[in-house]
Coordinates of C-alpha atoms in Angstrom, one line a residue:
X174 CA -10.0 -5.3 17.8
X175 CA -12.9 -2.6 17.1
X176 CA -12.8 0.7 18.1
X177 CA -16.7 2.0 20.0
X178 CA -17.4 5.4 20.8
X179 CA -20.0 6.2 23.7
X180 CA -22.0 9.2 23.7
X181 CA -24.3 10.3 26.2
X182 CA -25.0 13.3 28.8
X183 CA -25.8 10.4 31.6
X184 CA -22.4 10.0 33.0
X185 CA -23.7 6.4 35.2
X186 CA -24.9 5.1 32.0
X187 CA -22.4 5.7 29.9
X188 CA -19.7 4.0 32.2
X189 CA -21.9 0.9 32.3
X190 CA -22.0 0.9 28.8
X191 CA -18.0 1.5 28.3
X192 CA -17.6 -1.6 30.7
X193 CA -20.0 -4.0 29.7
X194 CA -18.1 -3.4 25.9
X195 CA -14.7 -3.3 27.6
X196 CA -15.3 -6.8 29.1
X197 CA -16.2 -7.9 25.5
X198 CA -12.8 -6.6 24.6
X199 CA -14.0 -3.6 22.7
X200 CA -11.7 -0.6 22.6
X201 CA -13.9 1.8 24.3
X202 CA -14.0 6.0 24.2
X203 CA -16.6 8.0 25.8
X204 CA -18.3 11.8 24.5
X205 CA -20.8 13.7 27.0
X206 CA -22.6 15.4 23.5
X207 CA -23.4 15.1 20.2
X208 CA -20.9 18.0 19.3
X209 CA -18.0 16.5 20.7
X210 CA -18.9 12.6 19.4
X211 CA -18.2 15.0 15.9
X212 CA -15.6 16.3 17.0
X213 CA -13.6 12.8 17.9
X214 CA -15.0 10.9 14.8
X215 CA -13.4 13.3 12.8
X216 CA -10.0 13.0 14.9
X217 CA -9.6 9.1 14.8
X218 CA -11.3 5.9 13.3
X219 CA -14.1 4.1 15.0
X220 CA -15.8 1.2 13.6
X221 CA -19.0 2.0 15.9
X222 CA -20.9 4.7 17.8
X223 CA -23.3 3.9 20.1
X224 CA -25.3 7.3 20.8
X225 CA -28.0 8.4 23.2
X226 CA -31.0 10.2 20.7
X227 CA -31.5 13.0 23.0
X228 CA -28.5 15.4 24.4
X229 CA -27.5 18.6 24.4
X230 CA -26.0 20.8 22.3
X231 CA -26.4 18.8 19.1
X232 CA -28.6 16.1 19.1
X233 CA -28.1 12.4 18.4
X234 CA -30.0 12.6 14.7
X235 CA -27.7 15.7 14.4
X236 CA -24.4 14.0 15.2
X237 CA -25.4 10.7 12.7
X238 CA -25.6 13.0 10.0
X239 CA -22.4 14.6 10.9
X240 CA -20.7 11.6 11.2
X241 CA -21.8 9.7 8.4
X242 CA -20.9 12.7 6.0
X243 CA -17.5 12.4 7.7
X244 CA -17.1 8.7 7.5
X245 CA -20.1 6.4 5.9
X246 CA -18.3 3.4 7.6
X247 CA -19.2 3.9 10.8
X248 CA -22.2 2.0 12.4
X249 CA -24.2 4.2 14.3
X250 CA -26.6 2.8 17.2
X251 CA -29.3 5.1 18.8
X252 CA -30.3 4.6 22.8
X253 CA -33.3 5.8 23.4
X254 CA -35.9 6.3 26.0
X255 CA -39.7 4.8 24.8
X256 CA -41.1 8.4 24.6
X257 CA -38.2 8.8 21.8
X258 CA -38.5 5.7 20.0
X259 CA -40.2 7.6 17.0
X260 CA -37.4 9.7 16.8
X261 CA -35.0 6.3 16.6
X262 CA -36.9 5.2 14.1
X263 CA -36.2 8.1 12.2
X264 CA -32.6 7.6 12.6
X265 CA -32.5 4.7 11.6
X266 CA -34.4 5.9 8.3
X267 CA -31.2 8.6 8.1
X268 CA -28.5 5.7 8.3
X269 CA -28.6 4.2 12.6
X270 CA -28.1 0.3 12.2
X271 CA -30.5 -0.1 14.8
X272 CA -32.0 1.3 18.3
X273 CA -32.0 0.1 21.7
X274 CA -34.4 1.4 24.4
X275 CA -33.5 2.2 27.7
X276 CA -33.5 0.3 29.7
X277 CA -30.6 -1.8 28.1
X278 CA -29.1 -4.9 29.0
X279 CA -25.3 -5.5 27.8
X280 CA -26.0 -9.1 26.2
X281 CA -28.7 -7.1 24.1
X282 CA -26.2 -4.2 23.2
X283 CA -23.6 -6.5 22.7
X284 CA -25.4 -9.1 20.8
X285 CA -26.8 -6.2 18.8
X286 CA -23.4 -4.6 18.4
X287 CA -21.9 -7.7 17.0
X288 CA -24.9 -8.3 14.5
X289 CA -23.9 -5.2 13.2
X290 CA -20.3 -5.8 13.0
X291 CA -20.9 -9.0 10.9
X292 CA -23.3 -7.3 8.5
X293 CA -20.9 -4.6 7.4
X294 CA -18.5 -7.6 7.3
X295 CA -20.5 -9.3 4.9
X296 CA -20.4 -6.6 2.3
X297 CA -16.8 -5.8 2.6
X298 CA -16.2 -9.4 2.1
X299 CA -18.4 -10.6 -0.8
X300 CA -15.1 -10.0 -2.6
X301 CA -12.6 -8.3 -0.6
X302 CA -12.8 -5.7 -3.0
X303 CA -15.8 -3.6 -1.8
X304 CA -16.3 -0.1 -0.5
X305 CA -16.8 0.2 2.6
X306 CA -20.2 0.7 2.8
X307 CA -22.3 1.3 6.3
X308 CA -26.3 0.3 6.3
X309 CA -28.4 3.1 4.7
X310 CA -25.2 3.9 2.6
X311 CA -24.5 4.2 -1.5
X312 CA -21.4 4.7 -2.8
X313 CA -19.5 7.7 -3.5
X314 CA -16.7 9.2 -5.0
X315 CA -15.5 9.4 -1.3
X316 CA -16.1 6.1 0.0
X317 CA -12.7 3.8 0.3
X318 CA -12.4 0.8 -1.9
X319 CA -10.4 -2.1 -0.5
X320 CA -9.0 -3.5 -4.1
X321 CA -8.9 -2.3 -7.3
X322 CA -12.1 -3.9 -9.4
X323 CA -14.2 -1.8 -10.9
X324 CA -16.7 -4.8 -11.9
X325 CA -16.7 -5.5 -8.1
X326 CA -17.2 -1.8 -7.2
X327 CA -20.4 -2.1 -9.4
X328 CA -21.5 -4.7 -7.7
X329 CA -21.4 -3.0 -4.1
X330 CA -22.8 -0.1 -5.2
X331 CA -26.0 -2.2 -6.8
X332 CA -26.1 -4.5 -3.2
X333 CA -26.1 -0.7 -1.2
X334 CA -29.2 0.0 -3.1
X335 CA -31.0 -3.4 -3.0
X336 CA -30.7 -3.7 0.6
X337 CA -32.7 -0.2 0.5
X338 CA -35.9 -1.9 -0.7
X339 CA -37.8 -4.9 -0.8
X340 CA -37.4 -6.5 -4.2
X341 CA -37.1 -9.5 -5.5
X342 CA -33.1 -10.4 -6.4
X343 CA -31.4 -12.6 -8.7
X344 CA -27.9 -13.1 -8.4
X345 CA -26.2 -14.1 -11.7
X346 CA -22.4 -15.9 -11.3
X347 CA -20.3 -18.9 -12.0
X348 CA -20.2 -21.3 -9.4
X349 CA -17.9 -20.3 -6.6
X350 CA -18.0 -16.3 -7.0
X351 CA -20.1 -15.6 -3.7
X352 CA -23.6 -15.4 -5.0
X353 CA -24.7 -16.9 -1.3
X354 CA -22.4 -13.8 0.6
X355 CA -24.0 -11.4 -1.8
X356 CA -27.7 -12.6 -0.3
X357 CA -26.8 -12.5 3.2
X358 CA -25.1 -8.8 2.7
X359 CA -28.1 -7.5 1.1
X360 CA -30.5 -9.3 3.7
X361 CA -28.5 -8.4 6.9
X362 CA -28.0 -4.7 5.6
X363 CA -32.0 -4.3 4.8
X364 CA -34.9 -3.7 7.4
X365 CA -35.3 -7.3 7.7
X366 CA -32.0 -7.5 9.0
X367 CA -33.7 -8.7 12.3
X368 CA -35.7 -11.8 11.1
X369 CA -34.4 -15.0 9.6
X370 CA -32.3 -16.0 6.3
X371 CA -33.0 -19.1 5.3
X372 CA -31.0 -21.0 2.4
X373 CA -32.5 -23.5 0.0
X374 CA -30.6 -25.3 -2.6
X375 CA -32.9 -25.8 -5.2
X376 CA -30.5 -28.1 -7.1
X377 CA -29.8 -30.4 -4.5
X378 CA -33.5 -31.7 -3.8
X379 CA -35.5 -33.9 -5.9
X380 CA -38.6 -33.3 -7.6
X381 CA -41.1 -35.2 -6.0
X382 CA -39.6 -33.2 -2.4
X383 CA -38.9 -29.5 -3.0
X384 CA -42.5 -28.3 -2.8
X385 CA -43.1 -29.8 -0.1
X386 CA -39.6 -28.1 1.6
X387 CA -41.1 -24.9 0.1
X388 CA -44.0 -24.6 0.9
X389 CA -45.1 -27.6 3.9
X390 CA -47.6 -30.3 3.6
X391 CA -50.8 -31.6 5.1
X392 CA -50.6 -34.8 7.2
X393 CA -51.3 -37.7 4.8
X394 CA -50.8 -35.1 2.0
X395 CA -48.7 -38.3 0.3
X396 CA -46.6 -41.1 1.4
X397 CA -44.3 -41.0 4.4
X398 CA -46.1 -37.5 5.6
X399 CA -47.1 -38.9 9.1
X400 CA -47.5 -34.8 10.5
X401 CA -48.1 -31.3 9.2
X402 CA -44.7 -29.6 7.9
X403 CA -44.3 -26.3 8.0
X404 CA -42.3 -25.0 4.6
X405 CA -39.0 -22.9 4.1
X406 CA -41.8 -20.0 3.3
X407 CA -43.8 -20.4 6.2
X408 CA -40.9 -20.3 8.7
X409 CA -39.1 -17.3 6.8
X410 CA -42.1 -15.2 7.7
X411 CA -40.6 -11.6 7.8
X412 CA -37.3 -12.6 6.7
X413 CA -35.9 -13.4 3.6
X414 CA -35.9 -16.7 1.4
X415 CA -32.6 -17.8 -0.8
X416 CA -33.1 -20.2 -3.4
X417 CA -30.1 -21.2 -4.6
X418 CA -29.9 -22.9 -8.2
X419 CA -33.4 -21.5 -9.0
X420 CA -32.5 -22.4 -12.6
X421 CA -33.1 -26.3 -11.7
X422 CA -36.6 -26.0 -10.6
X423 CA -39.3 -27.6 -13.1
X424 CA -42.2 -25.6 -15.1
X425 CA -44.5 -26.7 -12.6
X426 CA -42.7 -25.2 -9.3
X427 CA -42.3 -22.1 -11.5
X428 CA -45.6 -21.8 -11.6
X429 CA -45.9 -22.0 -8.1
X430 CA -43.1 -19.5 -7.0
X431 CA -44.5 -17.0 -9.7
X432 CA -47.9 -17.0 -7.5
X433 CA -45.4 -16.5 -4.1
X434 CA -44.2 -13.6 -5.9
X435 CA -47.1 -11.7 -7.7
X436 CA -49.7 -13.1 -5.0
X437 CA -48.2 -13.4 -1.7
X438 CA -49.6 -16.9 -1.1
X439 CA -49.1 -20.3 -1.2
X440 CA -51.0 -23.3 -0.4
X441 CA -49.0 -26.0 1.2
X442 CA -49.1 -29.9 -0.4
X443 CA -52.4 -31.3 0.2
X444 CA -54.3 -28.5 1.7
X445 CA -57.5 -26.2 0.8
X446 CA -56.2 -23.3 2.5
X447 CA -53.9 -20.7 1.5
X448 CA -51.2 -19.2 3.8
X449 CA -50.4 -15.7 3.0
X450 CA -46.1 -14.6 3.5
X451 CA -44.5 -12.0 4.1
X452 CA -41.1 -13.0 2.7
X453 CA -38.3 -11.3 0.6
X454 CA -37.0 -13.4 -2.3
X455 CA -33.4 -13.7 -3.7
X456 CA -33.0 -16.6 -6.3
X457 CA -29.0 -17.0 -7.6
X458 CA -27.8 -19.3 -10.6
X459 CA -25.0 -19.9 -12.4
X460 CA -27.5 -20.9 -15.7
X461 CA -27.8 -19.1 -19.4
X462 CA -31.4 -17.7 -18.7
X463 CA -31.7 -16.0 -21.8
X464 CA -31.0 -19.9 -23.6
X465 CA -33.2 -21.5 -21.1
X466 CA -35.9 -19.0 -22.1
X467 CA -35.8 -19.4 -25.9
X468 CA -35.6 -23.4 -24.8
X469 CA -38.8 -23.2 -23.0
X470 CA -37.0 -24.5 -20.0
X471 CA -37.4 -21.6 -17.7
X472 CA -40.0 -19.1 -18.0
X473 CA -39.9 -15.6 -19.5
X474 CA -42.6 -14.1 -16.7
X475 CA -40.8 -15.8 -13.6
X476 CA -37.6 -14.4 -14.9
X477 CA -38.2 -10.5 -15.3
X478 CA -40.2 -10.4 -12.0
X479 CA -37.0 -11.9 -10.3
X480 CA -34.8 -10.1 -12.3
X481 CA -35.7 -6.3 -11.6
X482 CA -32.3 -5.0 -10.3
X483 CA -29.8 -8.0 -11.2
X484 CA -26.2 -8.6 -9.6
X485 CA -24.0 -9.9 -11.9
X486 CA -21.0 -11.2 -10.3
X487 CA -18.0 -11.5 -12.4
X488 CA -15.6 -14.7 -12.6
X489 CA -12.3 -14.4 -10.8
X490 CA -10.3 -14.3 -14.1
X491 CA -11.6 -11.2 -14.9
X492 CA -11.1 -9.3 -11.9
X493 CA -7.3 -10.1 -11.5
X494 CA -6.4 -6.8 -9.5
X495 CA -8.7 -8.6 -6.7
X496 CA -6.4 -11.4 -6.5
X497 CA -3.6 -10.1 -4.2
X498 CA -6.6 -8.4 -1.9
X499 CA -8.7 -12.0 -1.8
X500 CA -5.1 -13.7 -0.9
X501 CA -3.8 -11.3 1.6
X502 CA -7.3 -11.5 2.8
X503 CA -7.3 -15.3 3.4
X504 CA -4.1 -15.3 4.8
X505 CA -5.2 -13.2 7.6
X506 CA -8.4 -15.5 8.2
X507 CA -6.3 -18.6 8.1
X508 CA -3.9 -16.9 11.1
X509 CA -6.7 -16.8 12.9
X510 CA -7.8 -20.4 12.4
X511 CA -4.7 -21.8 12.7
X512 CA -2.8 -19.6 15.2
X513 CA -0.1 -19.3 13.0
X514 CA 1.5 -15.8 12.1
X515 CA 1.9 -15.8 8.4
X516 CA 2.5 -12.9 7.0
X517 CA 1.7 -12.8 3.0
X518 CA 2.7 -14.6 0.1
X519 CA 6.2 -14.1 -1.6
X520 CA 6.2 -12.4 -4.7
X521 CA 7.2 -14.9 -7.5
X522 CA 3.8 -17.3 -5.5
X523 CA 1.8 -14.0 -5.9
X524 CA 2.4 -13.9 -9.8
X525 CA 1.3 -17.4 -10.2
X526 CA -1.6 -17.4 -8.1
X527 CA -2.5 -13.9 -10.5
X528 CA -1.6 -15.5 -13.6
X529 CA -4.0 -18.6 -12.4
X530 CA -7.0 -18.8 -14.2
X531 CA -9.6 -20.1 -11.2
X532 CA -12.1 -21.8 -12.9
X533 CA -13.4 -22.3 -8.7
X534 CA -13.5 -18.6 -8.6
X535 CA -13.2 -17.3 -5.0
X536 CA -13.9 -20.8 -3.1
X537 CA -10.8 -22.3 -4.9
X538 CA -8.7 -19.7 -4.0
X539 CA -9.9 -20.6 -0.7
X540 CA -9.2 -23.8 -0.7
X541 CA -5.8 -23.3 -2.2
X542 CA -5.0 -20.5 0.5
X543 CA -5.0 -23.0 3.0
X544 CA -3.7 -25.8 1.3
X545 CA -0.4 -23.2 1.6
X546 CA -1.1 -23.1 5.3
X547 CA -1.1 -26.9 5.9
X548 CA 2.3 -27.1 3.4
X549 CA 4.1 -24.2 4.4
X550 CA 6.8 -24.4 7.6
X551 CA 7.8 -20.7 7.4
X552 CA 6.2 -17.4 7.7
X553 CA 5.8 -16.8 4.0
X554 CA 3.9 -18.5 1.4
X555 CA 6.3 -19.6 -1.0
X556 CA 5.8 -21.3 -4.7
X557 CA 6.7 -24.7 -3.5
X558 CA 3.7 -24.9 -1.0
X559 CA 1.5 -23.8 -4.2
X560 CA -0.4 -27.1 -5.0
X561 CA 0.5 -28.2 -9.2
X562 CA -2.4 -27.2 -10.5
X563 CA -1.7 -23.2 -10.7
X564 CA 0.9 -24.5 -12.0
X565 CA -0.9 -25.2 -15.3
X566 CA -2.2 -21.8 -17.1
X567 CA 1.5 -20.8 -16.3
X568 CA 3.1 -23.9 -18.2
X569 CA 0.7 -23.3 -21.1
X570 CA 1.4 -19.1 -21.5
X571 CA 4.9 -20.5 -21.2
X572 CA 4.7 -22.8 -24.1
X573 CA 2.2 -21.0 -25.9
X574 CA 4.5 -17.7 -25.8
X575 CA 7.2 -19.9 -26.5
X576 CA 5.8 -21.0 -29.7
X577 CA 4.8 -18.1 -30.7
X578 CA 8.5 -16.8 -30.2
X579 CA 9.5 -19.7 -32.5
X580 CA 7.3 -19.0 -35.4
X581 CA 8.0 -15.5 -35.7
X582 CA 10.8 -15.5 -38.8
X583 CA 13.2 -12.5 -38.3
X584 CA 12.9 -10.8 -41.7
X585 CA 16.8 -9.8 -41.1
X586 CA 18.1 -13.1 -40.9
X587 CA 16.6 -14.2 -44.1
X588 CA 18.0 -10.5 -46.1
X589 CA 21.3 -11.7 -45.0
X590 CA 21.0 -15.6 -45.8
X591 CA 19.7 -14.3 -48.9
X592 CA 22.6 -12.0 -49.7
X593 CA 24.8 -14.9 -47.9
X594 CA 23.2 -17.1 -50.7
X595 CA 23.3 -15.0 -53.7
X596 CA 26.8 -14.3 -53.0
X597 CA 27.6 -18.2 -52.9
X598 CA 28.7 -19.4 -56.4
X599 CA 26.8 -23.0 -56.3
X600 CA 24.4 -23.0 -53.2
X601 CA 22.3 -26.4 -52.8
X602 CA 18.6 -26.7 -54.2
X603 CA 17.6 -25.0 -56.4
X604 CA 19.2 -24.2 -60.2
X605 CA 18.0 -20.4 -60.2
X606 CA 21.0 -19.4 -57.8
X607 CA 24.4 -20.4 -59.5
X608 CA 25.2 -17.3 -59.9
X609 CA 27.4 -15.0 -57.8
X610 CA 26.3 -12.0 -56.1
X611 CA 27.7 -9.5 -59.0
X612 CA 25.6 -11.6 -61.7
X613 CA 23.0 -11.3 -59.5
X614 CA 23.0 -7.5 -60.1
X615 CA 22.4 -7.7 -63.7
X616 CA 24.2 -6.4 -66.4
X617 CA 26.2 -2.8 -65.5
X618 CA 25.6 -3.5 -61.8
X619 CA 21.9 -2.9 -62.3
X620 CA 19.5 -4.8 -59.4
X621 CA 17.4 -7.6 -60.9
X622 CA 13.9 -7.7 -58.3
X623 CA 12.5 -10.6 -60.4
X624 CA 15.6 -12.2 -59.3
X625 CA 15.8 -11.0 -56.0
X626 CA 11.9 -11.7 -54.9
X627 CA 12.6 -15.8 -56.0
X628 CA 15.8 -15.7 -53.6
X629 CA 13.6 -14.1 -50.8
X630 CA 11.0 -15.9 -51.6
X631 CA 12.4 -19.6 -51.2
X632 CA 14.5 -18.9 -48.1
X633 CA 11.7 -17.4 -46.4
X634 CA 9.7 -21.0 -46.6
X635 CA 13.1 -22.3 -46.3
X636 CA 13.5 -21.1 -42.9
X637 CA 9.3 -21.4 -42.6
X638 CA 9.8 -25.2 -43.2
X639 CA 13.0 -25.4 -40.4
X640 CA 11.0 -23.9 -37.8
X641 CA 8.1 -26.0 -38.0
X642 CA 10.2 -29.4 -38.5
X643 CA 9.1 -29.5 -42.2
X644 CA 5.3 -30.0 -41.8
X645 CA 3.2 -28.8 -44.4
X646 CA 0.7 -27.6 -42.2
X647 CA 1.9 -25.9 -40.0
X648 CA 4.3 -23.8 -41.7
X649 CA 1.2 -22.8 -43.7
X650 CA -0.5 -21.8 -40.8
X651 CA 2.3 -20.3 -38.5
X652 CA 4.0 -18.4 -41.8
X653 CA 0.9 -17.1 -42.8
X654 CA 0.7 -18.8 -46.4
X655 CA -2.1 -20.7 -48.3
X656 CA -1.6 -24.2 -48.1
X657 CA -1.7 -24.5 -52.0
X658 CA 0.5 -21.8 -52.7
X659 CA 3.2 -22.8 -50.6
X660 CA 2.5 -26.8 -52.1
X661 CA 3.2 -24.8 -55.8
X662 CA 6.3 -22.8 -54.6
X663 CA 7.6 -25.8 -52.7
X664 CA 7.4 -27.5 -56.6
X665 CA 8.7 -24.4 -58.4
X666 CA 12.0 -23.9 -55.9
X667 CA 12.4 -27.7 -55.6
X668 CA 12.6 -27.6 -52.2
X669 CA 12.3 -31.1 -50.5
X670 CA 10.4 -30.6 -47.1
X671 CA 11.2 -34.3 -45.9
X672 CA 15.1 -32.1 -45.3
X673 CA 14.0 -30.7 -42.8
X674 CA 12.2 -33.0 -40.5

């Protein structure tokens, strides 16, 4: 439930405020002045203050710069009178969310209030491991970080900054890190915040269709077009475009969306006339541009005006540390879609699900979280309700670890079946060790190393040859020997490999 302070001198209009959020089951507290709005932020959390501009004492401007050196979480919203709207505006410029003018009506402060709410949510979410960051915000040493990432505390810190200005985006990622989340937290956090965000996936529509979804067409413009279409440009006027999958687009809409971009324009299917846009562009693929470059496949002009301030988002596999943050954060969304009351994930299912590679990145885990939900009957997520396949990266460190355990010949074990064999009057294969241990010291108890390096030498691929069932190959490989040179001492110590199959 989120905490609201109210602040104004108006004591009528602040009580219709408090009730009008109270009936939207807001926790409500009320301030008469900027100074003591201050005062309480720095007492207790609030996720919002709604503040008149103009009071006494300190002054609503005043008390946002207060409060967001205190705590850069909090959303601020400004009431003001129209004779103060200019001074609104200049709040918002210092880190406000938004204004309202008096008059207001609750469903615009609360629909405006909840706006806000799901923008901040956006950026703490993209993956559960961001700071957390208000509108206006960068981030600091001082800000709090909910996970442990540092790749993801990168890429909050770039999104704080793009949602400052007005350039064009690309969002680099594997499919399934959140590239679509990272658009809508840079578009709902920037001054277009207020107009529309709409999504195309460039990937999913054929070629013959997608300039006309772009951009509209003429009646009779070709085939099928009966009326005049209006394009995914046109009606994003003010707002911001997302073109998914940009990578999949031919040369020729290339062209095209390289005019959009230096030009402003765009001249819909089967027209003369050009239609100028104001829209902000954020492109995302998952696609080697670099490759697709040198290929001729994409080209080298559309890519650097797209790519001015990239956001690279990282695969989930190598941001582990995120993984208990992204489950426990899941969990909690699922209780709420479920009505259950789960209340984490046991600790031998959190190692696997961290040991997991997630080639499906964040929407796997996702999908595997509630999979958990639909299999487990208790209050805990346990490793049976785990579906097999995290299972798998587990089974292979396993054997993989396991082998590796194998192959590793203790250098101990071989002195003492050496010494064990030297010390043996007539031990079997090989003609250079019937002797017993005192011969094998040489004449006056002297050591003989010529002696000593064969015995050493022929247990070790001895006990080479046991451990990997007598195959050639791989007791070349796993003992660290050139195939040839252990063929020639395999000859020279007569040592039959089939014995050991």
């Amino acid at each position: 439930m989120h905490k609201v302070l109210v602040v104004d001198d108006d004591k009528v209009l602040q009580q219709n405020v408090r009730q009008a959020l109270e009936y939207h089951h807001f926790v409500v507290d009320v301030a008469d002045n900027g100074k003591e709005a201050v005062n309480k932020v720095y007492g207790q959390k609030y996720d919002l203050v709604v503040m008149d501009v103009n009071m006494p004492e300190m002054d609503g401007i005043q008390a946002l710069t207060e409060i967001k050196k205190h705590d850069p979480s909090v959303i601020v919203l400004i009431l003001t009178a129209y004779s103060n709207v200019t001074d609104a505006v200049k709040a918002v410029k210092e880190g406000a969310y938004n204004y309202l003018e008096k008059p207001i009506s609750s469903e615009n402060l609360v629909a405006l209030i909840k706006r806000a709410l799901k923008a901040r949510s956006m950026v703490e979410t993209v993956g559960f491991s961001s700071p957390t960051l208000s509108i206006g915000e960068t981030a600091t040493s001082n800000d709090k970080f909910v996970g442990e990432s540092n790749a993801m505390k990168k890429v909050f810190d770039v999104i704080s900054k793009l949602a400052k200005v007005n350039t064009p985006v690309l969002i680099r990622g594997e499919s399934g890190t959140g590239k679509e989340l990272v658009a809508k937290a840079i578009h709902y956090n920037s001054p277009r915040k207020d107009e529309k965000f709409v999504t195309i996936n460039c990937g999913a529509i054929s070629e013959n269709l997608i300039e006309s979804e772009l951009f509209g067409h003429e009646k009779g413009a070709f085939t099928g077009a009966d009326q005049r279409k209006i394009g995914k440009f046109q009606f994003a006027e003010g707002g911001t475009i997302f073109l998914d999958e940009i990578g999949d687009i031919s040369a020729a809409m290339q062209v095209k969306l390289l005019r959009v971009l230096q030009e402003k324009t765009f001249m819909p299917v089967g027209s003369n006339r050009e239609i100028k846009v104001d829209v902000r562009i954020i492109a995302a693929s998952h696609k080697p541009f670099e490759e697709m470059i040198k290929e001729g496949t994409f080209r080298e002009d559309l890519f650097y005006r797209l790519n001015v301030l990239p956001v690279y988002l990282p695969p989930l596999r190598d941001r582990k540390t995120d993984i208990p943050h992204l489950v426990n954060h899941y969990i909690s969304y699922f209780n709420n879609v479920h009505n259950l009351k789960v209340k984490g994930a046991e600790p031998e299912a959190m190692e696997v699900l961290s040991n997991y590679s997630w080639p499906g990145n964040i929407r796997e885990l996702r999908n595997i979280i509630e999979h958990c939900f639909i299999m487990e009957s208790s209050d805990m997520i346990h490793v049976n309700s785990l579906p097999s396949i995290v299972f798998k990266d587990q089974k292979k460190a396993e054997t993989k670890d396991q082998v590796a355990e194998d192959s590793v010949i203790d250098l101990e074990d071989i002195q003492n079946s050496v010494l064990d064999h030297a010390a043996t009057p007539a031990s079997k294969g090989g003609n250079d060790v019937h002797f017993s241990f005192g011969a094998k010291l040489g004449e006056g108890g002297k050591l003989d190393f010529a002696i000593a390096k064969d015995l050493f030498e022929r247990e070790f691929i001895v006990q080479a040859l046991k451990l990997n069932k007598g195959r050639i190959n791989q007791t070349a490989l796993n003992a660290n020997i050139p195939k040839k040179t252990l063929l020639r001492k395999i000859e020279k110590y007569e040592i039959n490999p089939k014995d050991y199959y």
